[in-house]
mmCIF file of C-alpha atoms in Angstrom:
data_model
loop_
_atom_site.group_PDB
_atom_site.id
_atom_site.type_symbol
_atom_site.label_atom_id
_atom_site.label_comp_id
_atom_site.label_asym_id
_atom_site.label_seq_id
_atom_site.Cartn_x
_atom_site.Cartn_y
_atom_site.Cartn_z
ATOM 1 C CA UNK A 1 0.000 0.000 0.000
ATOM 2 C CA UNK A 2 1.291 3.453 -0.931
ATOM 3 C CA UNK A 3 0.590 6.730 0.862
ATOM 4 C CA UNK A 4 -1.735 7.789 -1.947
ATOM 5 C CA UNK A 5 -3.648 4.519 -1.897
ATOM 6 C CA UNK A 6 -3.996 4.629 1.874
ATOM 7 C CA UNK A 7 -5.166 8.243 2.023
ATOM 8 C CA UNK A 8 -7.677 7.671 -0.786
ATOM 9 C CA UNK A 9 -9.146 4.644 0.961
ATOM 10 C CA UNK A 10 -9.348 6.473 4.284
ATOM 11 C CA UNK A 11 -10.888 9.641 2.862
ATOM 12 C CA UNK A 12 -13.485 7.937 0.693
ATOM 13 C CA UNK A 13 -14.487 5.803 3.690
ATOM 14 C CA UNK A 14 -15.286 9.047 5.527
ATOM 15 C CA UNK A 15 -17.434 10.527 2.752
ATOM 16 C CA UNK A 16 -20.106 12.843 4.136
ATOM 17 C CA UNK A 17 -22.461 14.243 1.476
ATOM 18 C CA UNK A 18 -24.015 16.819 3.805
ATOM 19 C CA UNK A 19 -20.634 18.233 4.804
ATOM 20 C CA UNK A 20 -19.556 18.124 1.159
ATOM 21 C CA UNK A 21 -22.582 20.206 0.165
ATOM 22 C CA UNK A 22 -21.801 22.977 2.636
ATOM 23 C CA UNK A 23 -18.088 22.894 1.889
ATOM 24 C CA UNK A 24 -18.847 23.360 -1.807
ATOM 25 C CA UNK A 25 -21.172 26.226 -0.972
ATOM 26 C CA UNK A 26 -18.498 27.904 1.146
ATOM 27 C CA UNK A 27 -16.070 27.658 -1.763
ATOM 28 C CA UNK A 28 -18.659 29.086 -4.180
ATOM 29 C CA UNK A 29 -19.199 25.699 -5.828
ATOM 30 C CA UNK A 30 -15.762 25.852 -7.422
ATOM 31 C CA UNK A 31 -14.589 22.453 -6.182
ATOM 32 C CA UNK A 32 -15.763 18.967 -5.360
ATOM 33 C CA UNK A 33 -15.505 17.818 -1.757
ATOM 34 C CA UNK A 34 -15.685 14.461 -0.031
ATOM 35 C CA UNK A 35 -17.019 16.165 3.079
ATOM 36 C CA UNK A 36 -14.143 15.762 5.552
ATOM 37 C CA UNK A 37 -13.548 18.759 7.773
ATOM 38 C CA UNK A 38 -10.036 20.073 8.378
ATOM 39 C CA UNK A 39 -9.476 18.640 11.900
ATOM 40 C CA UNK A 40 -10.454 15.158 10.748
ATOM 41 C CA UNK A 41 -8.329 15.494 7.622
ATOM 42 C CA UNK A 42 -5.347 16.356 9.804
ATOM 43 C CA UNK A 43 -5.827 13.338 12.059
ATOM 44 C CA UNK A 44 -6.124 10.921 9.151
ATOM 45 C CA UNK A 45 -3.120 12.476 7.427
ATOM 46 C CA UNK A 46 -1.003 12.232 10.575
ATOM 47 C CA UNK A 47 -1.737 8.547 11.106
ATOM 48 C CA UNK A 48 -1.199 7.524 7.489
ATOM 49 C CA UNK A 49 1.937 9.617 7.097
ATOM 50 C CA UNK A 50 3.524 7.812 10.035
ATOM 51 C CA UNK A 51 3.109 4.504 8.210
ATOM 52 C CA UNK A 52 3.618 5.350 4.542
ATOM 53 C CA UNK A 53 4.712 8.931 4.102
ATOM 54 C CA UNK A 54 8.417 9.197 4.691
ATOM 55 C CA UNK A 55 9.599 6.590 2.193
ATOM 56 C CA UNK A 56 8.116 8.220 -0.904
ATOM 57 C CA UNK A 57 9.178 11.102 -3.149
ATOM 58 C CA UNK A 58 7.491 14.310 -2.032
ATOM 59 C CA UNK A 59 7.304 15.772 -5.529
ATOM 60 C CA UNK A 60 5.614 12.769 -7.097
ATOM 61 C CA UNK A 61 3.208 12.151 -4.216
ATOM 62 C CA UNK A 62 2.124 15.763 -3.784
ATOM 63 C CA UNK A 63 1.777 16.246 -7.550
ATOM 64 C CA UNK A 64 -0.474 13.217 -7.918
ATOM 65 C CA UNK A 65 -2.597 14.192 -4.937
ATOM 66 C CA UNK A 66 -3.045 17.756 -6.128
ATOM 67 C CA UNK A 67 -4.271 16.530 -9.517
ATOM 68 C CA UNK A 68 -7.219 14.709 -7.928
ATOM 69 C CA UNK A 69 -10.634 16.362 -8.246
ATOM 70 C CA UNK A 70 -11.692 16.549 -4.602
ATOM 71 C CA UNK A 71 -10.356 19.541 -2.699
ATOM 72 C CA UNK A 72 -9.393 17.513 0.368
ATOM 73 C CA UNK A 73 -6.663 15.799 -1.664
ATOM 74 C CA UNK A 74 -5.242 19.160 -2.667
ATOM 75 C CA UNK A 75 -5.050 20.094 1.004
ATOM 76 C CA UNK A 76 -3.266 16.809 1.686
ATOM 77 C CA UNK A 77 -0.859 17.507 -1.189
ATOM 78 C CA UNK A 78 0.182 20.737 0.522
ATOM 79 C CA UNK A 79 0.450 19.042 3.910
ATOM 80 C CA UNK A 80 2.651 16.351 2.391
ATOM 81 C CA UNK A 81 4.839 18.982 0.763
ATOM 82 C CA UNK A 82 5.281 20.769 4.091
ATOM 83 C CA UNK A 83 6.174 17.522 5.840
ATOM 84 C CA UNK A 84 9.003 17.060 3.348
ATOM 85 C CA UNK A 85 10.485 20.529 3.903
ATOM 86 C CA UNK A 86 13.911 19.182 4.862
ATOM 87 C CA UNK A 87 14.202 17.622 1.399
ATOM 88 C CA UNK A 88 13.044 20.598 -0.653
ATOM 89 C CA UNK A 89 14.925 21.639 -3.775
ATOM 90 C CA UNK A 90 14.411 23.951 -6.743
ATOM 91 C CA UNK A 91 11.269 22.078 -7.792
ATOM 92 C CA UNK A 92 9.268 23.766 -5.027
ATOM 93 C CA UNK A 93 8.564 27.137 -6.708
ATOM 94 C CA UNK A 94 7.934 25.341 -9.990
ATOM 95 C CA UNK A 95 5.365 23.176 -8.242
ATOM 96 C CA UNK A 96 3.763 26.197 -6.575
ATOM 97 C CA UNK A 97 3.608 27.998 -9.901
ATOM 98 C CA UNK A 98 1.851 25.065 -11.563
ATOM 99 C CA UNK A 99 -0.577 24.530 -8.710
ATOM 100 C CA UNK A 100 -1.610 28.169 -8.660
ATOM 101 C CA UNK A 101 -2.264 28.042 -12.395
ATOM 102 C CA UNK A 102 -4.177 24.768 -12.126
ATOM 103 C CA UNK A 103 -6.322 25.439 -9.070
ATOM 104 C CA UNK A 104 -6.151 29.052 -7.973
ATOM 105 C CA UNK A 105 -8.180 30.135 -4.996
ATOM 106 C CA UNK A 106 -7.432 31.713 -1.644
ATOM 107 C CA UNK A 107 -7.489 28.455 0.347
ATOM 108 C CA UNK A 108 -4.523 27.116 -1.619
ATOM 109 C CA UNK A 109 -2.656 30.353 -2.319
ATOM 110 C CA UNK A 110 -2.712 31.362 1.342
ATOM 111 C CA UNK A 111 -0.911 28.165 2.288
ATOM 112 C CA UNK A 112 1.523 28.159 -0.617
ATOM 113 C CA UNK A 113 2.484 31.802 -0.049
ATOM 114 C CA UNK A 114 3.398 32.227 3.629
ATOM 115 C CA UNK A 115 3.836 28.599 4.636
ATOM 116 C CA UNK A 116 5.633 27.110 1.635
ATOM 117 C CA UNK A 117 7.311 29.978 -0.197
ATOM 118 C CA UNK A 118 7.973 31.868 3.017
ATOM 119 C CA UNK A 119 10.144 29.037 4.274
ATOM 120 C CA UNK A 120 11.586 28.183 0.870
ATOM 121 C CA UNK A 121 12.902 31.674 0.154
ATOM 122 C CA UNK A 122 14.485 31.909 3.595
ATOM 123 C CA UNK A 123 16.502 28.841 2.659
ATOM 124 C CA UNK A 124 17.139 29.787 -0.968
ATOM 125 C CA UNK A 125 17.133 33.605 -1.056
ATOM 126 C CA UNK A 126 19.137 33.638 -4.292
ATOM 127 C CA UNK A 127 16.013 32.444 -6.134
ATOM 128 C CA UNK A 128 13.671 35.094 -4.791
ATOM 129 C CA UNK A 129 14.133 37.939 -7.267
ATOM 130 C CA UNK A 130 13.697 35.708 -10.312
ATOM 131 C CA UNK A 131 10.412 34.262 -9.094
ATOM 132 C CA UNK A 132 9.040 37.590 -7.870
ATOM 133 C CA UNK A 133 9.732 39.004 -11.318
ATOM 134 C CA UNK A 134 7.924 36.096 -12.999
ATOM 135 C CA UNK A 135 4.892 36.281 -10.723
ATOM 136 C CA UNK A 136 4.531 40.044 -10.789
ATOM 137 C CA UNK A 137 4.316 39.866 -14.606
ATOM 138 C CA UNK A 138 1.842 36.983 -14.597
ATOM 139 C CA UNK A 139 -1.690 37.560 -15.937
ATOM 140 C CA UNK A 140 -2.927 35.393 -13.041
ATOM 141 C CA UNK A 141 -3.475 37.706 -10.066
ATOM 142 C CA UNK A 142 -3.081 34.801 -7.636
ATOM 143 C CA UNK A 143 0.622 34.853 -8.452
ATOM 144 C CA UNK A 144 0.739 38.469 -7.312
ATOM 145 C CA UNK A 145 -1.016 37.484 -4.093
ATOM 146 C CA UNK A 146 1.836 35.027 -3.479
ATOM 147 C CA UNK A 147 4.298 37.913 -3.812
ATOM 148 C CA UNK A 148 2.426 40.019 -1.278
ATOM 149 C CA UNK A 149 1.899 37.284 1.302
ATOM 150 C CA UNK A 150 4.999 35.082 1.312
ATOM 151 C CA UNK A 151 6.648 37.238 4.014
ATOM 152 C CA UNK A 152 3.697 37.119 6.430
ATOM 153 C CA UNK A 153 5.568 35.070 9.027
ATOM 154 C CA UNK A 154 8.848 36.983 8.805
ATOM 155 C CA UNK A 155 7.977 39.620 11.439
ATOM 156 C CA UNK A 156 10.927 41.994 11.864
ATOM 157 C CA UNK A 157 12.886 40.098 9.211
ATOM 158 C CA UNK A 158 10.438 41.318 6.564
ATOM 159 C CA UNK A 159 12.086 43.008 3.599
ATOM 160 C CA UNK A 160 10.129 46.246 3.810
ATOM 161 C CA UNK A 161 11.674 47.657 0.659
ATOM 162 C CA UNK A 162 10.517 44.662 -1.356
ATOM 163 C CA UNK A 163 7.071 44.699 0.239
ATOM 164 C CA UNK A 164 6.544 48.394 -0.469
ATOM 165 C CA UNK A 165 7.711 47.937 -4.074
ATOM 166 C CA UNK A 166 5.208 45.117 -4.582
ATOM 167 C CA UNK A 167 2.403 47.114 -2.978
ATOM 168 C CA UNK A 168 3.196 50.157 -5.107
ATOM 169 C CA UNK A 169 2.933 48.008 -8.228
ATOM 170 C CA UNK A 170 -0.440 46.623 -7.231
ATOM 171 C CA UNK A 171 -2.184 49.294 -5.175
ATOM 172 C CA UNK A 172 -4.477 50.407 -8.006
ATOM 173 C CA UNK A 173 -5.705 46.874 -8.674
ATOM 174 C CA UNK A 174 -9.472 46.480 -8.506
ATOM 175 C CA UNK A 175 -9.155 42.818 -7.524
ATOM 176 C CA UNK A 176 -10.600 42.141 -4.059
ATOM 177 C CA UNK A 177 -8.044 39.456 -3.224
ATOM 178 C CA UNK A 178 -5.139 41.764 -4.075
ATOM 179 C CA UNK A 179 -6.487 44.628 -1.982
ATOM 180 C CA UNK A 180 -7.189 42.229 0.876
ATOM 181 C CA UNK A 181 -3.651 40.845 0.670
ATOM 182 C CA UNK A 182 -2.098 44.313 0.694
ATOM 183 C CA UNK A 183 -4.031 45.193 3.837
ATOM 184 C CA UNK A 184 -3.243 41.857 5.468
ATOM 185 C CA UNK A 185 0.492 42.145 4.851
ATOM 186 C CA UNK A 186 0.591 45.686 6.214
ATOM 187 C CA UNK A 187 -1.519 44.734 9.216
ATOM 188 C CA UNK A 188 1.065 42.116 10.175
ATOM 189 C CA UNK A 189 3.892 44.633 9.855
ATOM 190 C CA UNK A 190 1.928 47.145 11.942
ATOM 191 C CA UNK A 191 2.245 44.818 14.931
ATOM 192 C CA UNK A 192 5.931 45.730 15.186
ATOM 193 C CA UNK A 193 6.354 48.804 12.936
ATOM 194 C CA UNK A 194 3.118 50.827 12.889
ATOM 195 C CA UNK A 195 4.827 54.064 11.831
ATOM 196 C CA UNK A 196 6.148 52.481 8.656
ATOM 197 C CA UNK A 197 2.678 51.168 7.831
ATOM 198 C CA UNK A 198 1.111 54.575 8.370
ATOM 199 C CA UNK A 199 3.677 56.098 6.039
ATOM 200 C CA UNK A 200 3.008 53.496 3.346
ATOM 201 C CA UNK A 201 -0.730 54.085 3.566
ATOM 202 C CA UNK A 202 -0.217 57.836 3.171
ATOM 203 C CA UNK A 203 2.546 57.803 0.566
ATOM 204 C CA UNK A 204 0.850 55.250 -1.645
ATOM 205 C CA UNK A 205 -2.607 56.702 -1.010
ATOM 206 C CA UNK A 206 -4.129 53.369 -0.066
ATOM 207 C CA UNK A 207 -7.906 53.428 0.081
ATOM 208 C CA UNK A 208 -10.863 51.232 0.957
ATOM 209 C CA UNK A 209 -10.253 47.637 1.985
ATOM 210 C CA UNK A 210 -6.448 47.801 1.879
ATOM 211 C CA UNK A 211 -6.371 50.894 4.085
ATOM 212 C CA UNK A 212 -8.886 49.540 6.588
ATOM 213 C CA UNK A 213 -7.002 46.261 6.954
ATOM 214 C CA UNK A 214 -3.605 47.948 7.142
ATOM 215 C CA UNK A 215 -4.592 50.310 9.962
ATOM 216 C CA UNK A 216 -6.706 47.849 11.935
ATOM 217 C CA UNK A 217 -4.169 47.586 14.770
ATOM 218 C CA UNK A 218 -2.876 51.166 14.621
ATOM 219 C CA UNK A 219 -4.923 53.025 17.299
ATOM 220 C CA UNK A 220 -3.603 56.490 16.527
ATOM 221 C CA UNK A 221 -4.691 56.084 12.913
#
């Protein structure tokens, strides 16, 4: 039995049509679901990974899982990728790029950005500028959301120059998920550098959603 075979058997055995209905509704009917909620997914993944996970190639396993139609398998693909972080190589951003093109939505992008790319670029900073350049030129706005959010967990190690450059390039976007990401990234920075965030909001004339999110934790604003 392989990891993929085991996780498929376990997930399909837990099929819950009622849960699946509401999960599809929550995701605007964009994806199929088996009906397994996140906590239960995590428990099943943990148990099966202990038995089958470590012996298999992370790239092949996560790629095959992500290609399956039900969204739960795409979540497992990302979890498997994160488990293999000590073995990562230059295939990671390529995989992220493909996944975002194949199945773009916030639930995937918001894991791939801060959790996967955030860690990857700390380990391989020499690759950062090339990929940022590729994604900022992409016609797929979810790639730009990756660029905004990958530093979310960096705290005072955030490259503020890079972040402000990205925000300046995108601050006139009418896309909700871009404006939300701009505000979210600035809100995180405001927890340790509120003055810088205030200055960015003023200098770049941020408005609406981005401004509200950015200044959420800045009382004097």
